Coordinates of C-alpha atoms in Angstrom, one line a residue:
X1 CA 88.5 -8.8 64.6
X2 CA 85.3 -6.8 64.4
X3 CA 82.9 -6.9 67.0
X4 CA 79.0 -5.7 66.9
X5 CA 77.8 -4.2 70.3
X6 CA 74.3 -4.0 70.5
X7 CA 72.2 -2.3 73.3
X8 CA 69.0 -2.0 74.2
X9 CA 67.9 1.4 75.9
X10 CA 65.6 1.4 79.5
X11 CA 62.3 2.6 79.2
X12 CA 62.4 6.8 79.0
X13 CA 66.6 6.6 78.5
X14 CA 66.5 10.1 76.9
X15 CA 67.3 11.8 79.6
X16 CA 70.3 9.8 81.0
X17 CA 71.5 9.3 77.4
X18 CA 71.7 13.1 77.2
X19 CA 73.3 13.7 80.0
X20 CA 76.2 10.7 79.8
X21 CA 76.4 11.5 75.4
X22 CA 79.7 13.7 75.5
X23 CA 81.8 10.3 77.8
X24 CA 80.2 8.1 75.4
X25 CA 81.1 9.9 72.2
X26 CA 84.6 10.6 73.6
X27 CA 85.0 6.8 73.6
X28 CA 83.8 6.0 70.7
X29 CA 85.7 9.2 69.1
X30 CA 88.9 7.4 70.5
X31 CA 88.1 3.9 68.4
X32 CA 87.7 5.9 65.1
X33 CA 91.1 7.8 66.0
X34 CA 92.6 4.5 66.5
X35 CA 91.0 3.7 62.9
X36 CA 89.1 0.3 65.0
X37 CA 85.8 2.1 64.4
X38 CA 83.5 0.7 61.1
X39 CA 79.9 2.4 62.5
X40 CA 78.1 3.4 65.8
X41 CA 74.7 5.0 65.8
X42 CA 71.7 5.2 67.7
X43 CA 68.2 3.5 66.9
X44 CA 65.4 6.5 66.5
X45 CA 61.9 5.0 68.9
X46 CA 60.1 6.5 65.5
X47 CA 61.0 6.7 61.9
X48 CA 62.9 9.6 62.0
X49 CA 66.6 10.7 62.2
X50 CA 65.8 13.2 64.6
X51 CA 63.2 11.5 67.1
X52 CA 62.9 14.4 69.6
X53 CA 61.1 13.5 73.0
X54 CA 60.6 9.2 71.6
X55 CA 64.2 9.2 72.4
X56 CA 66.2 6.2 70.8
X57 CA 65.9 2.5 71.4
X58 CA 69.5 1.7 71.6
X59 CA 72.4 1.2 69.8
X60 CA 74.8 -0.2 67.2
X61 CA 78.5 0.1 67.3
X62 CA 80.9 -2.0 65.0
X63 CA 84.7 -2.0 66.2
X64 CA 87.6 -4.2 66.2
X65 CA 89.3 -5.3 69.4
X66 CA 91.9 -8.0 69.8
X67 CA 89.5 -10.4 71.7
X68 CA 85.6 -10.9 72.3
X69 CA 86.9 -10.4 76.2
X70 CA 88.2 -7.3 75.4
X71 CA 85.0 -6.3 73.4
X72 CA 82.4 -6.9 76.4
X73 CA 84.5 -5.5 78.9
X74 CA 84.9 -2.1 76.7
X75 CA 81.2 -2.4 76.0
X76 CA 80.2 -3.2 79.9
X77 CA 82.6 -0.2 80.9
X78 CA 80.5 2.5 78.4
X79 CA 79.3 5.6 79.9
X80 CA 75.7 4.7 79.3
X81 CA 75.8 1.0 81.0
X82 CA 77.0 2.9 84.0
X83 CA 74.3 5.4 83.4
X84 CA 71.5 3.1 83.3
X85 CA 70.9 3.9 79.5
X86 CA 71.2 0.3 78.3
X87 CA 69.3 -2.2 80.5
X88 CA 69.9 -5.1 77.9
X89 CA 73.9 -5.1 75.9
X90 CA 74.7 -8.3 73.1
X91 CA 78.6 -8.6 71.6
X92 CA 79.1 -10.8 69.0
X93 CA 81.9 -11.7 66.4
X94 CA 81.3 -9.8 63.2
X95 CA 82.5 -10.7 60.1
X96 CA 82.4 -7.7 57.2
X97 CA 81.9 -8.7 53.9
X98 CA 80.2 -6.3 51.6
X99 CA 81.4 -3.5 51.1
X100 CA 84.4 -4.7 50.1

């Protein structure tokens, strides 16, 4: 089943979530390998794709795993919960349905 994993960044994150970005890709890398990857991106602070020094407010990732268990415990064990980059993280079920 899909799973959405949203997070909410600390205060002035930027720095941490640079530093911790290459473990955190790497993991989400080895979803879309597995093909259990739909999405994962960042939220810009400011209307912008590339928000420079306003850093991000979080994040969005969309992957399948066998149980909502095994979805908070792959999103509690991600490089930037350990780096204090997410102070706030919500999974939930997520059903697809357009596109098909």
């Amino acid at each position: 089943m899909w799973f959405a994993i949203m997070a909410e960044d600390t205060v002035d994150s930027l720095a941490k979530r640079i530093s911790a970005r290459p473990e955190h890709l790497a993991r989400i890398q080895a979803l879309q390998d597995a093909g259990r990857l739909l999405l994962a991106g960042p939220f810009p602070a400011i209307d912008s794709n590339d928000p420079g020094p306003a850093g991000f407010t979080g994040s969005l990732i969309v992957a399948e795993f066998e149980t909502l268990v095994d979805a908070k415990a792959w999103a509690n064990n991600d490089p930037f919960v350990i780096a204090g980059v997410y102070q706030h993280v919500i999974v939930k079920p997520f059903r697809k349905t357009l596109p098909n």
